[in-house]
CSV table of C-alpha atoms in Angstrom, one decimal:
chain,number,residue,atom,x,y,z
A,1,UNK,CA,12.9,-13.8,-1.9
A,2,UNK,CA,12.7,-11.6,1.1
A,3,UNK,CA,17.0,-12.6,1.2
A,4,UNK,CA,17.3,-11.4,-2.1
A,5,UNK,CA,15.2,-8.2,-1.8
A,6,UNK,CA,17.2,-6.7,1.4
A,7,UNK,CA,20.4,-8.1,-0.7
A,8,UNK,CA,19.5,-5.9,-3.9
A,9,UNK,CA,18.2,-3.0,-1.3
A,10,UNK,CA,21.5,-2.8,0.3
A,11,UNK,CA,23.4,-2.5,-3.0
A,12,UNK,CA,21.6,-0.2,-4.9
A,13,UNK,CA,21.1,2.2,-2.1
A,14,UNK,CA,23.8,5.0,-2.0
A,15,UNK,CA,26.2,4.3,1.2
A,16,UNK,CA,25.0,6.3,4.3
A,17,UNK,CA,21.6,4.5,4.1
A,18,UNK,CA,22.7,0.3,3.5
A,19,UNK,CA,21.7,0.2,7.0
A,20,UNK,CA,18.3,0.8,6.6
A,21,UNK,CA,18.1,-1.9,4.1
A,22,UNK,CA,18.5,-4.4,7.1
A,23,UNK,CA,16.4,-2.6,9.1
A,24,UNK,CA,13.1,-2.4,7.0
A,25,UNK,CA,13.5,-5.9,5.7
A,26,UNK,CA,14.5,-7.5,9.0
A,27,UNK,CA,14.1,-5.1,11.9
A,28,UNK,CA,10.4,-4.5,12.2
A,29,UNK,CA,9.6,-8.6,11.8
A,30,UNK,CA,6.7,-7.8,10.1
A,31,UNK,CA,8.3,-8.9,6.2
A,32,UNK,CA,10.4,-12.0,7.8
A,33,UNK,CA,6.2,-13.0,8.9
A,34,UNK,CA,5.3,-12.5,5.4
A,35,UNK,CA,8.0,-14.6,3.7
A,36,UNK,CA,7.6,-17.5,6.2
A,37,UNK,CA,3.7,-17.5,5.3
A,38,UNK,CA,4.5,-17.2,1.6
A,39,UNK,CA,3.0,-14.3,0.8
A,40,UNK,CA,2.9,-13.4,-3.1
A,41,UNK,CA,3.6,-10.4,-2.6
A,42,UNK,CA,7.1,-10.9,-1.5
A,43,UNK,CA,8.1,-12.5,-4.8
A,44,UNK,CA,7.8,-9.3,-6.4
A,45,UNK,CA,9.7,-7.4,-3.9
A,46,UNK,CA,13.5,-7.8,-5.2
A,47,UNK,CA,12.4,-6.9,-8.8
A,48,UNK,CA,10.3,-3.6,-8.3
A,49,UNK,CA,13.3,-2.4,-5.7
A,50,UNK,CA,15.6,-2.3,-9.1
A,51,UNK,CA,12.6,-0.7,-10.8
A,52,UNK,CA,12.3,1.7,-8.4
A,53,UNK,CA,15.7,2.3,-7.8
A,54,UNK,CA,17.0,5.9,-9.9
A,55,UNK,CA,13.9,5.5,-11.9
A,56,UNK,CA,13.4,9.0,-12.7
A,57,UNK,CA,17.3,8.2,-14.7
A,58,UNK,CA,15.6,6.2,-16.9
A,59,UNK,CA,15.4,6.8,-20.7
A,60,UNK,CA,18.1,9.7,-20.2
A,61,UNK,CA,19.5,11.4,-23.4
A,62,UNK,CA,17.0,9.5,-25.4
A,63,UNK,CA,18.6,5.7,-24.9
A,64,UNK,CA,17.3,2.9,-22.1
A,65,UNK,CA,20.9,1.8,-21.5
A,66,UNK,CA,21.5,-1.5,-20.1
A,67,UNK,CA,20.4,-0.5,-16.8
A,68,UNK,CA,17.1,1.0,-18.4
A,69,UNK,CA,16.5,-2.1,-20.0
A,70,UNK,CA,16.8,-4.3,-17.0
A,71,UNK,CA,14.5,-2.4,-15.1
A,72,UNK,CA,11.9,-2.9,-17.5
A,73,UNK,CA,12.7,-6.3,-17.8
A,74,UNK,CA,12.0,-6.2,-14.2
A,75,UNK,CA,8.7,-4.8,-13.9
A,76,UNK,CA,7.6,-7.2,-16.9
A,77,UNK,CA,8.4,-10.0,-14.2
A,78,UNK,CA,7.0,-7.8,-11.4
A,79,UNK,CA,3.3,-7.4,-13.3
A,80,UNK,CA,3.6,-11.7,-13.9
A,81,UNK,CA,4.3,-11.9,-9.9
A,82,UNK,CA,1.7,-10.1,-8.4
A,83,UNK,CA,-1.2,-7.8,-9.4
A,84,UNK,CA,-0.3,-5.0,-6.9
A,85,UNK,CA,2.4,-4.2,-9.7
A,86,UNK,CA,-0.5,-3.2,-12.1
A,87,UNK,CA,-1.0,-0.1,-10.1
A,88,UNK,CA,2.1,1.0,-9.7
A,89,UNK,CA,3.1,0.5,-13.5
A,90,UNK,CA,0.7,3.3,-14.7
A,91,UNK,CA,2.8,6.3,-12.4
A,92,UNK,CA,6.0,5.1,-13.3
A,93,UNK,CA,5.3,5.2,-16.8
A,94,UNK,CA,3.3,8.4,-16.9
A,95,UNK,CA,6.0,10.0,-14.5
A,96,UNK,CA,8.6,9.1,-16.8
A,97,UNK,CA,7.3,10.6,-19.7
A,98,UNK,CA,6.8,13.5,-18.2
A,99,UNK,CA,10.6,13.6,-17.2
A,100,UNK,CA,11.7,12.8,-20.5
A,101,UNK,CA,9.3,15.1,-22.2
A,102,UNK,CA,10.8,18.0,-20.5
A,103,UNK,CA,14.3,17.4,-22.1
A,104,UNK,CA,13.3,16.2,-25.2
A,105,UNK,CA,11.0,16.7,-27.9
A,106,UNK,CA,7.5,14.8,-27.6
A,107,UNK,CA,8.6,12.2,-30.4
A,108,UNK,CA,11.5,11.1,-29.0
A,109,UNK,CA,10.3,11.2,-25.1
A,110,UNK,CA,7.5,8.4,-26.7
A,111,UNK,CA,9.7,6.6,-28.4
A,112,UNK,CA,12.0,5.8,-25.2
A,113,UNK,CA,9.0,5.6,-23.2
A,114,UNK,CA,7.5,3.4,-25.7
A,115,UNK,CA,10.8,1.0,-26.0
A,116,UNK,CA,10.5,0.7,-22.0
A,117,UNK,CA,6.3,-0.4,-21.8
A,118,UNK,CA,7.5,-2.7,-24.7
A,119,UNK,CA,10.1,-4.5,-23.4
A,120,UNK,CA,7.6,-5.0,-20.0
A,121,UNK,CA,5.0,-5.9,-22.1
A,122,UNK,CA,6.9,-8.5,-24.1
A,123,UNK,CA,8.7,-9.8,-21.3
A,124,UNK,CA,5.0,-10.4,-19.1
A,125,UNK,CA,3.7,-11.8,-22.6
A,126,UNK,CA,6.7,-14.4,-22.9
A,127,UNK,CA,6.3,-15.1,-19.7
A,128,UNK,CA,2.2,-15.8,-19.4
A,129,UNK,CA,2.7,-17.3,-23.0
A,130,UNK,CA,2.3,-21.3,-22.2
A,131,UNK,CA,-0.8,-20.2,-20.0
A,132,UNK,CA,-2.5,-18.3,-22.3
A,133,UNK,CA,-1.9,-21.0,-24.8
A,134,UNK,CA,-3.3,-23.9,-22.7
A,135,UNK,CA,-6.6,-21.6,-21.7
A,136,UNK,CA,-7.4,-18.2,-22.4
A,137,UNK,CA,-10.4,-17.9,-21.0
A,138,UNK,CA,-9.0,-19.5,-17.7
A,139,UNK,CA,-6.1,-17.7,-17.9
A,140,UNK,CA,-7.3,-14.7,-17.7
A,141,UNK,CA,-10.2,-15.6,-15.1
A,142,UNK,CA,-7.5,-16.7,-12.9
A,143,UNK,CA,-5.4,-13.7,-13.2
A,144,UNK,CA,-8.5,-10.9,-12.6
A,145,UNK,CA,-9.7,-13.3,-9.7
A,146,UNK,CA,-8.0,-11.0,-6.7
A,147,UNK,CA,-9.6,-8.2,-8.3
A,148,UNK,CA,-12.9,-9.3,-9.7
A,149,UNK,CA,-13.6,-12.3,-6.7
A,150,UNK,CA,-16.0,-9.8,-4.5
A,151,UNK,CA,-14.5,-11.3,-1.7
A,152,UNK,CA,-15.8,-10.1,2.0
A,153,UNK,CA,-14.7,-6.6,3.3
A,154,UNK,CA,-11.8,-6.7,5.9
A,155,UNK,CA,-8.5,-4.3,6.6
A,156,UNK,CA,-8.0,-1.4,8.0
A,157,UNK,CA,-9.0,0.7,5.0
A,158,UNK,CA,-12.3,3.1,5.2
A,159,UNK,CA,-14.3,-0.1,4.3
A,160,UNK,CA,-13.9,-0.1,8.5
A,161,UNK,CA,-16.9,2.4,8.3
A,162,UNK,CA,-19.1,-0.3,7.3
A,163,UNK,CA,-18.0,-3.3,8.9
A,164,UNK,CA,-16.9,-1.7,12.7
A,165,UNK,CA,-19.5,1.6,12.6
A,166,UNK,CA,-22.4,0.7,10.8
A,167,UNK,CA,-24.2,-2.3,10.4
A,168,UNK,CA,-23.1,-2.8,6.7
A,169,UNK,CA,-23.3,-1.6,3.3
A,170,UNK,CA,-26.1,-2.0,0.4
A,171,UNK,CA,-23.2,-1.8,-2.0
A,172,UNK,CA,-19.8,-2.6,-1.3
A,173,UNK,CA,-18.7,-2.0,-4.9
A,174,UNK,CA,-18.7,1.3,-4.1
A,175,UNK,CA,-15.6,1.4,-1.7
A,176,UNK,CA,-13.6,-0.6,-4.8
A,177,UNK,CA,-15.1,2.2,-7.7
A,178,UNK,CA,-14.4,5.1,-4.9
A,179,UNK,CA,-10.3,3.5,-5.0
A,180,UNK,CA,-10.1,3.2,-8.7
A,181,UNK,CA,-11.4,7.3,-9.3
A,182,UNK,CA,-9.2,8.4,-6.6
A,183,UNK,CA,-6.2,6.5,-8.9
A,184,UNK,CA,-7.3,8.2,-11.6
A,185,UNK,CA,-7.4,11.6,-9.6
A,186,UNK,CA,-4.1,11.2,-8.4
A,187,UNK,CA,-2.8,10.0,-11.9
A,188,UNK,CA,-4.3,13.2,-13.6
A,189,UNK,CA,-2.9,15.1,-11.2
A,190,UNK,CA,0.7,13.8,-11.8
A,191,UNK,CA,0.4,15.3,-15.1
A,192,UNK,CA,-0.8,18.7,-14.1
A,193,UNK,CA,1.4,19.3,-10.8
A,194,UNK,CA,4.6,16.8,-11.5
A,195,UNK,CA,6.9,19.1,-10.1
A,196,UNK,CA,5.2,19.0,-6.7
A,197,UNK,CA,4.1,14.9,-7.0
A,198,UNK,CA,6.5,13.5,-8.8
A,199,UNK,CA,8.2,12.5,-5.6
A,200,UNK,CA,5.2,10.5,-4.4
A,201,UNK,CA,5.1,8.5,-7.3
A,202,UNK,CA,6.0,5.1,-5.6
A,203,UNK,CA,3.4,5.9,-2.7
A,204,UNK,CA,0.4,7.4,-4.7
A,205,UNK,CA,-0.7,4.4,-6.0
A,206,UNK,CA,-0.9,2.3,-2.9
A,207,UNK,CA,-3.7,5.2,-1.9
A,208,UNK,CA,-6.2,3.4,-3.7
A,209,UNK,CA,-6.1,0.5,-1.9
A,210,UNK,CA,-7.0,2.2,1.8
A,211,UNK,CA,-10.4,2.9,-0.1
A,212,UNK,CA,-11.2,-0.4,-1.5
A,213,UNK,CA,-13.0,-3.5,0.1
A,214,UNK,CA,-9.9,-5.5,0.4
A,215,UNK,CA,-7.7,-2.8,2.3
A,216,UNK,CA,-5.3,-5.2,4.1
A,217,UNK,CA,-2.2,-4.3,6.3
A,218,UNK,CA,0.4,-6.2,3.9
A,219,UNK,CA,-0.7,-3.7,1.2
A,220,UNK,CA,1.0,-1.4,3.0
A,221,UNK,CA,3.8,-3.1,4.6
A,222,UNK,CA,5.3,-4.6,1.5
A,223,UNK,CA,6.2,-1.6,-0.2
A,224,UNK,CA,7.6,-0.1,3.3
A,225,UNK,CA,11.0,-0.7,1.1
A,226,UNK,CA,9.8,0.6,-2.4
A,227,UNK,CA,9.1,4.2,-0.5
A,228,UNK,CA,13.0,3.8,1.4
A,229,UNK,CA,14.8,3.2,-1.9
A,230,UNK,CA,12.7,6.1,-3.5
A,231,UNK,CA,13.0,8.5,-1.3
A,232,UNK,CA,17.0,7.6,-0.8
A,233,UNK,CA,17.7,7.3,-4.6
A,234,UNK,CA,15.3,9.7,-6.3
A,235,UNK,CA,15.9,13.3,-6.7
A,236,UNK,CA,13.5,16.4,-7.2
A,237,UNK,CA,15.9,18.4,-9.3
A,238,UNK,CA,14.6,15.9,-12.0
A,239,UNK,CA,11.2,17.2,-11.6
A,240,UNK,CA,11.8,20.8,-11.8
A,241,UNK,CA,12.4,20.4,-15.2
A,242,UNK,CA,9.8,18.0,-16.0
A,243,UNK,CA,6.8,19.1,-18.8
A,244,UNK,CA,3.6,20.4,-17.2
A,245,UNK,CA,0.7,20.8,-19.9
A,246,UNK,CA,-1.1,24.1,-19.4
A,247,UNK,CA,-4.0,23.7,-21.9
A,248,UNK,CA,-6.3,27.0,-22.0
A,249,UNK,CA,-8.4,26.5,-19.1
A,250,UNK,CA,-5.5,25.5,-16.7
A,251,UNK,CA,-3.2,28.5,-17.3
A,252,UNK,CA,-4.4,30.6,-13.8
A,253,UNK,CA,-3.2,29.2,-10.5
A,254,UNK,CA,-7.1,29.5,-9.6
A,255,UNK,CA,-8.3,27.4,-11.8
A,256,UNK,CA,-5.8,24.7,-11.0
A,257,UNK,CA,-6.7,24.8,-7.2
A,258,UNK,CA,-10.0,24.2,-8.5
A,259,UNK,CA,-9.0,21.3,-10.3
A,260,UNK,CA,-8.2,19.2,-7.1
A,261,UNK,CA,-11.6,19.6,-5.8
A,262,UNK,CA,-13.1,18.7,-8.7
A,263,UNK,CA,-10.8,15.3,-9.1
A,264,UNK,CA,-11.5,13.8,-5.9
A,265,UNK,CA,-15.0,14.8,-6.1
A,266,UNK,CA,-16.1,11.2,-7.9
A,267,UNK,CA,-14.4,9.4,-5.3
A,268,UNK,CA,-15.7,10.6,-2.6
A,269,UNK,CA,-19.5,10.8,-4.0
A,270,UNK,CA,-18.7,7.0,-4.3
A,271,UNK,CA,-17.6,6.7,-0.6
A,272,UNK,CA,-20.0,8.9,0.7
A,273,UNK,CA,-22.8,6.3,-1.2
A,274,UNK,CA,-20.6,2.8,0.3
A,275,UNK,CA,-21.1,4.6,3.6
A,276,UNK,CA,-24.9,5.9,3.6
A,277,UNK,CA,-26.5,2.9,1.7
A,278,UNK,CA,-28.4,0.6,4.3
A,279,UNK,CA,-27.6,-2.9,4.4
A,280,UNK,CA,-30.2,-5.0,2.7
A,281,UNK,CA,-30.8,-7.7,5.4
A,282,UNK,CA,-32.8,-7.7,8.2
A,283,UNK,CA,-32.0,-10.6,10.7
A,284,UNK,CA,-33.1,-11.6,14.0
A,285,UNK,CA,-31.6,-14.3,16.3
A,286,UNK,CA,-34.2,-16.7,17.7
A,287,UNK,CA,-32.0,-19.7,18.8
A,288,UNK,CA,-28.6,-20.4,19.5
A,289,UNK,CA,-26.9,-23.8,21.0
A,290,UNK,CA,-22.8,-24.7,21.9
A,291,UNK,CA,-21.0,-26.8,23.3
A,292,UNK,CA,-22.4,-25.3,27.0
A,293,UNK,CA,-25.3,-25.2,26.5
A,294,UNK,CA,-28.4,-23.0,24.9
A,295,UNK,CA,-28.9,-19.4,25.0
A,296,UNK,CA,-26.3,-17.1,26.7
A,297,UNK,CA,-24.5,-20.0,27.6
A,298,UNK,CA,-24.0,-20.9,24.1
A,299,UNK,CA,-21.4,-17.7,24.0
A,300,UNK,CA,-19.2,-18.7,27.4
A,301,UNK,CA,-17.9,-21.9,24.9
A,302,UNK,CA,-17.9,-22.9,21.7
A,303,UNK,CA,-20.9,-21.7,19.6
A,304,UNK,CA,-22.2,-24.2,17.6
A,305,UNK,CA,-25.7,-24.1,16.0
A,306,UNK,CA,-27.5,-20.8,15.4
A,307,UNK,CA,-31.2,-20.4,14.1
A,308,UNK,CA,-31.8,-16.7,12.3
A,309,UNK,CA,-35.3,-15.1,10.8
A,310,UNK,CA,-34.0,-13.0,7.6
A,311,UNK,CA,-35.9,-10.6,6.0
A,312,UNK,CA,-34.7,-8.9,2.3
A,313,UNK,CA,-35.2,-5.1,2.4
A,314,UNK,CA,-33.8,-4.1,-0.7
A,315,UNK,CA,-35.5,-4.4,-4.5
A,316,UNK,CA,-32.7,-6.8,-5.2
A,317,UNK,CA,-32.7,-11.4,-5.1
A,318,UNK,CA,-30.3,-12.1,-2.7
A,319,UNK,CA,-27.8,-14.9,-1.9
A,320,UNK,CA,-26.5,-14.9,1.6
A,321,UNK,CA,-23.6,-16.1,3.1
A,322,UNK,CA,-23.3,-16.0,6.7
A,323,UNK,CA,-20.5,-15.8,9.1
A,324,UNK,CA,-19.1,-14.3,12.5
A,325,UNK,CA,-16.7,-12.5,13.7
A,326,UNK,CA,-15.5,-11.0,17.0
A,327,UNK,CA,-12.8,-8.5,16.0
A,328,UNK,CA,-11.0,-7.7,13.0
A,329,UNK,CA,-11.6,-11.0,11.4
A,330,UNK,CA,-14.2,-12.8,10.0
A,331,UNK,CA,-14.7,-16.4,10.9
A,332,UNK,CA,-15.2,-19.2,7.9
A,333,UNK,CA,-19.0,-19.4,6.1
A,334,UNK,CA,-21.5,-21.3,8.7
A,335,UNK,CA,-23.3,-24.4,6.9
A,336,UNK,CA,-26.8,-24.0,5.9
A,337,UNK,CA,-29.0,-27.0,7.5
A,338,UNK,CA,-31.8,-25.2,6.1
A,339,UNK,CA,-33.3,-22.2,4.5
A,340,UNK,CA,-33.5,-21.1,0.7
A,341,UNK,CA,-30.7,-20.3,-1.2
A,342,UNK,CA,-31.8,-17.1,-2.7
A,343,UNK,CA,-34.4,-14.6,-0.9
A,344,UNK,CA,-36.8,-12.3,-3.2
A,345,UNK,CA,-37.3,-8.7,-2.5
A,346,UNK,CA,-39.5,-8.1,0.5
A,347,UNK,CA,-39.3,-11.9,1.8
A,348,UNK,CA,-38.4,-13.3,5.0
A,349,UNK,CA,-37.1,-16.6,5.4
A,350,UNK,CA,-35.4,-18.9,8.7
A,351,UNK,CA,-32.7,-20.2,8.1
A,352,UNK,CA,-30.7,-22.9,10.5
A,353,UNK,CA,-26.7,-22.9,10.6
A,354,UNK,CA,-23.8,-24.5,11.9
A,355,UNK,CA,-20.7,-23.5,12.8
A,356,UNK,CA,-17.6,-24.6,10.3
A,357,UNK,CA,-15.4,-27.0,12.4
A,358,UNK,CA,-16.5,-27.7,15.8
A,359,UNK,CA,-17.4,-24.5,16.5
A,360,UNK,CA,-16.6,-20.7,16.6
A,361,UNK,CA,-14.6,-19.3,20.0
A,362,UNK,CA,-16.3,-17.5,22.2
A,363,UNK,CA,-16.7,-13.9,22.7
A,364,UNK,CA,-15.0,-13.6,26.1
A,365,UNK,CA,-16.0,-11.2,29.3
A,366,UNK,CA,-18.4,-8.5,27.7
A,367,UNK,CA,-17.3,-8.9,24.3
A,368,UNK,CA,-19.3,-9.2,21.3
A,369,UNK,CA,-20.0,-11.8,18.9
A,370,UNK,CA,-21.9,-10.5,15.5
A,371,UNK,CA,-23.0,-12.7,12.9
A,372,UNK,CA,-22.1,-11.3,9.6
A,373,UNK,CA,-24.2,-11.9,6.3
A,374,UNK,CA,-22.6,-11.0,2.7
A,375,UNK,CA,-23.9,-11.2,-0.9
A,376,UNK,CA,-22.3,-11.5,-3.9
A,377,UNK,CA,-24.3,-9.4,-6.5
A,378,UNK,CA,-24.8,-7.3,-5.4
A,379,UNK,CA,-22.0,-6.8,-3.2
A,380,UNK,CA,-23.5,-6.3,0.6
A,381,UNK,CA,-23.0,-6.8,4.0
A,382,UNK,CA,-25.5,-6.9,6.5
A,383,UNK,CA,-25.0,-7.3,10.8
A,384,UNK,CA,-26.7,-8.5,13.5
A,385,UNK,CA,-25.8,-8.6,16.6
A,386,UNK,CA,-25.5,-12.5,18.1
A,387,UNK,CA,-24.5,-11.6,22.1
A,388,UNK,CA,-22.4,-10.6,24.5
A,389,UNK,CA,-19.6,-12.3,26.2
A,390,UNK,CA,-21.5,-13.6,30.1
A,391,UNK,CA,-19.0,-13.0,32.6
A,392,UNK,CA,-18.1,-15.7,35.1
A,393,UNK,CA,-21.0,-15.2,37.8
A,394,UNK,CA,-23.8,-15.0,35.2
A,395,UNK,CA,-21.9,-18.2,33.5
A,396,UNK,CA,-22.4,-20.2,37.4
A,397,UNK,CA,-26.0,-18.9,37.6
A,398,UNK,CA,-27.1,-19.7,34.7
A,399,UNK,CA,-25.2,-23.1,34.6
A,400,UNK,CA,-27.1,-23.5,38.0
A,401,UNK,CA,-30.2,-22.8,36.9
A,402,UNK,CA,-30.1,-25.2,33.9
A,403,UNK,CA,-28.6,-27.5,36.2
A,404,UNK,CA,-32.0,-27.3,38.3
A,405,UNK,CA,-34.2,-27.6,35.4
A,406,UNK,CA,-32.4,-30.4,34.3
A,407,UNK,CA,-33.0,-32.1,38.0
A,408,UNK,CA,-36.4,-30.7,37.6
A,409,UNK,CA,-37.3,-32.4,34.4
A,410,UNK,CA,-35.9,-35.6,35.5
A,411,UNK,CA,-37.9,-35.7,38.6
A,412,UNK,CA,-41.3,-35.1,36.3
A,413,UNK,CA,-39.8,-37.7,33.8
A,414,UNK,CA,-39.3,-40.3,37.1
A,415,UNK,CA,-42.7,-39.1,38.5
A,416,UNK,CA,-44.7,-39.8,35.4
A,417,UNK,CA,-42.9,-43.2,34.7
A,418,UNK,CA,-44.0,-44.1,38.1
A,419,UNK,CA,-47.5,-43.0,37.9
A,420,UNK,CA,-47.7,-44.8,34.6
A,421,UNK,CA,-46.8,-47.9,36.2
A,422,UNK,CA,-48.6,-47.7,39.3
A,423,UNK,CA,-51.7,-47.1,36.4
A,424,UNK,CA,-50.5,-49.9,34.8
A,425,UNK,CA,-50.6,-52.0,37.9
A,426,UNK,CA,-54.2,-51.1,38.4
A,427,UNK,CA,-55.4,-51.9,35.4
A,428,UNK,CA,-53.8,-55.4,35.6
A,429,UNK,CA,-55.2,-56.2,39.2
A,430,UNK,CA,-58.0,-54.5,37.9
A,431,UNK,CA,-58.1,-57.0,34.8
A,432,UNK,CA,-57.4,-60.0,37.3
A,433,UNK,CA,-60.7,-59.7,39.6
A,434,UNK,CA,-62.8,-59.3,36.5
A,435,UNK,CA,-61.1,-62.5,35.2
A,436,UNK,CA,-62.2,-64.6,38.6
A,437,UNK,CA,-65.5,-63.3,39.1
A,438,UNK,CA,-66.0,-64.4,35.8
A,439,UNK,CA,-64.9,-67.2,36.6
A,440,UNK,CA,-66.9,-67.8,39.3
């Protein structure tokens, strides 16, 4: 797919910038990684670069045209290939009409509007048809499951406050909820200021993803070649003329600077709350074992078996799921060997885990290994520190040391066993003489 996407790039951009095509989609090797791994995401890639392509053309005079049709033809397939489509379908849509609208009247900007979400509609609905048939109820599940699947926080979004700053979140959620009103900010905002945003259509609504939980890099780097063929094929003389409602209240350029403020303001009361809300688990490392030994030796190999006291701080039952990590990335859950599956509010509880595999790597040379623990509902993350990496010369003393206890403990062991048989030997003689005086 990615062969096809720079193929379409390079013939719908206008001469002087084909190169470019080969460059984003080949010359950074970040997309070729993508494609060889299979990401979705590149499936949708060829189809939204002819949706994107001269968009703002789209529904000119009144009539889709061929070329207005395939497009949304295209982002009916787009939406069926991948859910990052969903979010940019909204802008396009709304920028549109607002193009249209300022050439025509309002009834006929709808109506070609209208005949364009139709045609994506019917063409996503034809396509998702057999599914639906076999399973709603699954169908849709499986569809909503990237959004709705509370998986753990990682990327390189603002959800980094929580997981590199602090030790966590009480509410995750919020980062997700703080995205979505920022998309809605930014959408409104289209309507009222088109003329200056209208440009940024194909970048706005990628924004919302660098405040959710799941704020990953590929987010980003996938639509690298959305934002060339937009900004090489999409002109802002269309949005001069585009339709700007000015109800009462907007009318003074005062009020509409106020406007802004007032927008983001839910988004970032959201963030501001994912930020400041304390985690909701208390935990304490007591015992830790790998493949080198116990205690800080367990972090110069492969750490294996990990015993944690938890206590639940919030009001809330929780279910946690426990994990570690040592950079950006979060290792597989840990096995529970034992401890409850749910804590109550104001409970502490042990639990014993094992690492997935043989083990989780080691921290390396001063560097830090934290176990992670996340909850589904609600939606937390909580961080305790496991250890730090021993360096080489503490890793020889210590191996030293254990090696002398070892000897030590064997030494008592042999000492014991030979007290207990030179005992045992007593008592037998012992036995013996009583045995012949008796005798006698």
């Amino acid at each position: 797919m990615l062969l096809l996407a720079s193929l379409v790039m390079f013939l719908l951009l206008p001469v002087a910038w084909r190169p470019v095509a080969v460059i984003v989609c080949y010359g950074f090797g970040w997309l070729p990684n993508y494609a060889e791994m299979g990401y979705p995401g590149c499936m949708e890639l060829p189809f939204l670069l002819v949706v994107v392509a001269y968009w703002q053309r789209t529904g000119r005079g009144g009539r889709l045209g061929r070329w207005g049709t395939v497009q949304a033809v295209c982002l009916g397939i787009a939406c069926c290939l991948h859910q990052l489509t969903w979010f940019l379908a909204p802008f396009l849509v709304v920028g549109l009409y607002l193009i249209r609208r300022g050439e025509m009247p309002a009834r006929d900007a709808a109506r070609v509007v209208g005949r364009y979400v139709g045609i994506t509609a019917g063409v996503a609905l034809v396509i998702n048809l057999p599914f639906i048939l076999q399973g709603p109820k699954p169908w849709l599940r499986g569809v909503l499951a990237p959004i709705l699947q509370k998986a753990i926080p990682s990327g390189q979004g603002l959800v980094g406050i929580s997981y590199y700053f602090r030790s966590g979140s009480g509410n995750l959620s919020l980062y997700s909820d703080a995205g979505l009103l920022l998309g809605a900010a930014m959408l409104i905002m289209l309507v009222v200021f088109p003329r200056r945003l209208g440009l940024a259509v194909t970048v706005m609504p990628w924004l919302v993803f660098y405040l959710s939980t799941r704020s990953q890099e590929d987010y980003f780097d996938l639509t690298v070649p959305l934002w060339v063929m937009a900004a090489a094929t999409v002109s802002s003389v269309e949005f001069d003329r585009a339709w700007h409602p000015r109800p009462r209240l907007l009318r003074t350029r005062t009020a509409r600077t106020l406007l802004v403020p007032l927008l983001l303001a839910p988004a970032m009361l959201s963030l501001f709350g994912a930020v400041l809300t304390h985690p909701p688990l208390r935990m304490r490392i007591t015992q830790m074992a790998g493949s080198a030994g116990e205690g800080v030796l367990a972090l110069s190999s492969d750490l294996q078996k990990l015993t944690v006291e938890v206590t639940n701080t919030s009001g809330d039952p929780l279910s946690p799921h426990f994990a570690t990590s040592t950079g950006a990335t979060t290792s597989a859950y840990w096995q529970v060997l034992a401890g409850p599956a749910v804590i109550a509010p104001g409970q502490s509880a042990t639990y014993e885990l094992a690492a997935p595999l043989s083990g989780v790597g080691a921290p390396g040379i001063t560097d830090r290994i934290l176990l992670r623990a996340v909850t589904p509902d609600p939606m937390t993350l909580s961080t305790q520190l496991i250890g730090i990496g021993p360096d080489p010369e503490t890793v020889t003393a210590l191996q030293r040391q254990a090696a002398k206890e070892r000897q030590a403990a064997a030494q008592a062991k042999a000492r014991a066993v030979a007290r207990a048989k030179s005992g045992e030997r007593h008592r037998s003689s012992r036995n013996d003489r009583s045995v012949e005086a008796g005798a006698r």
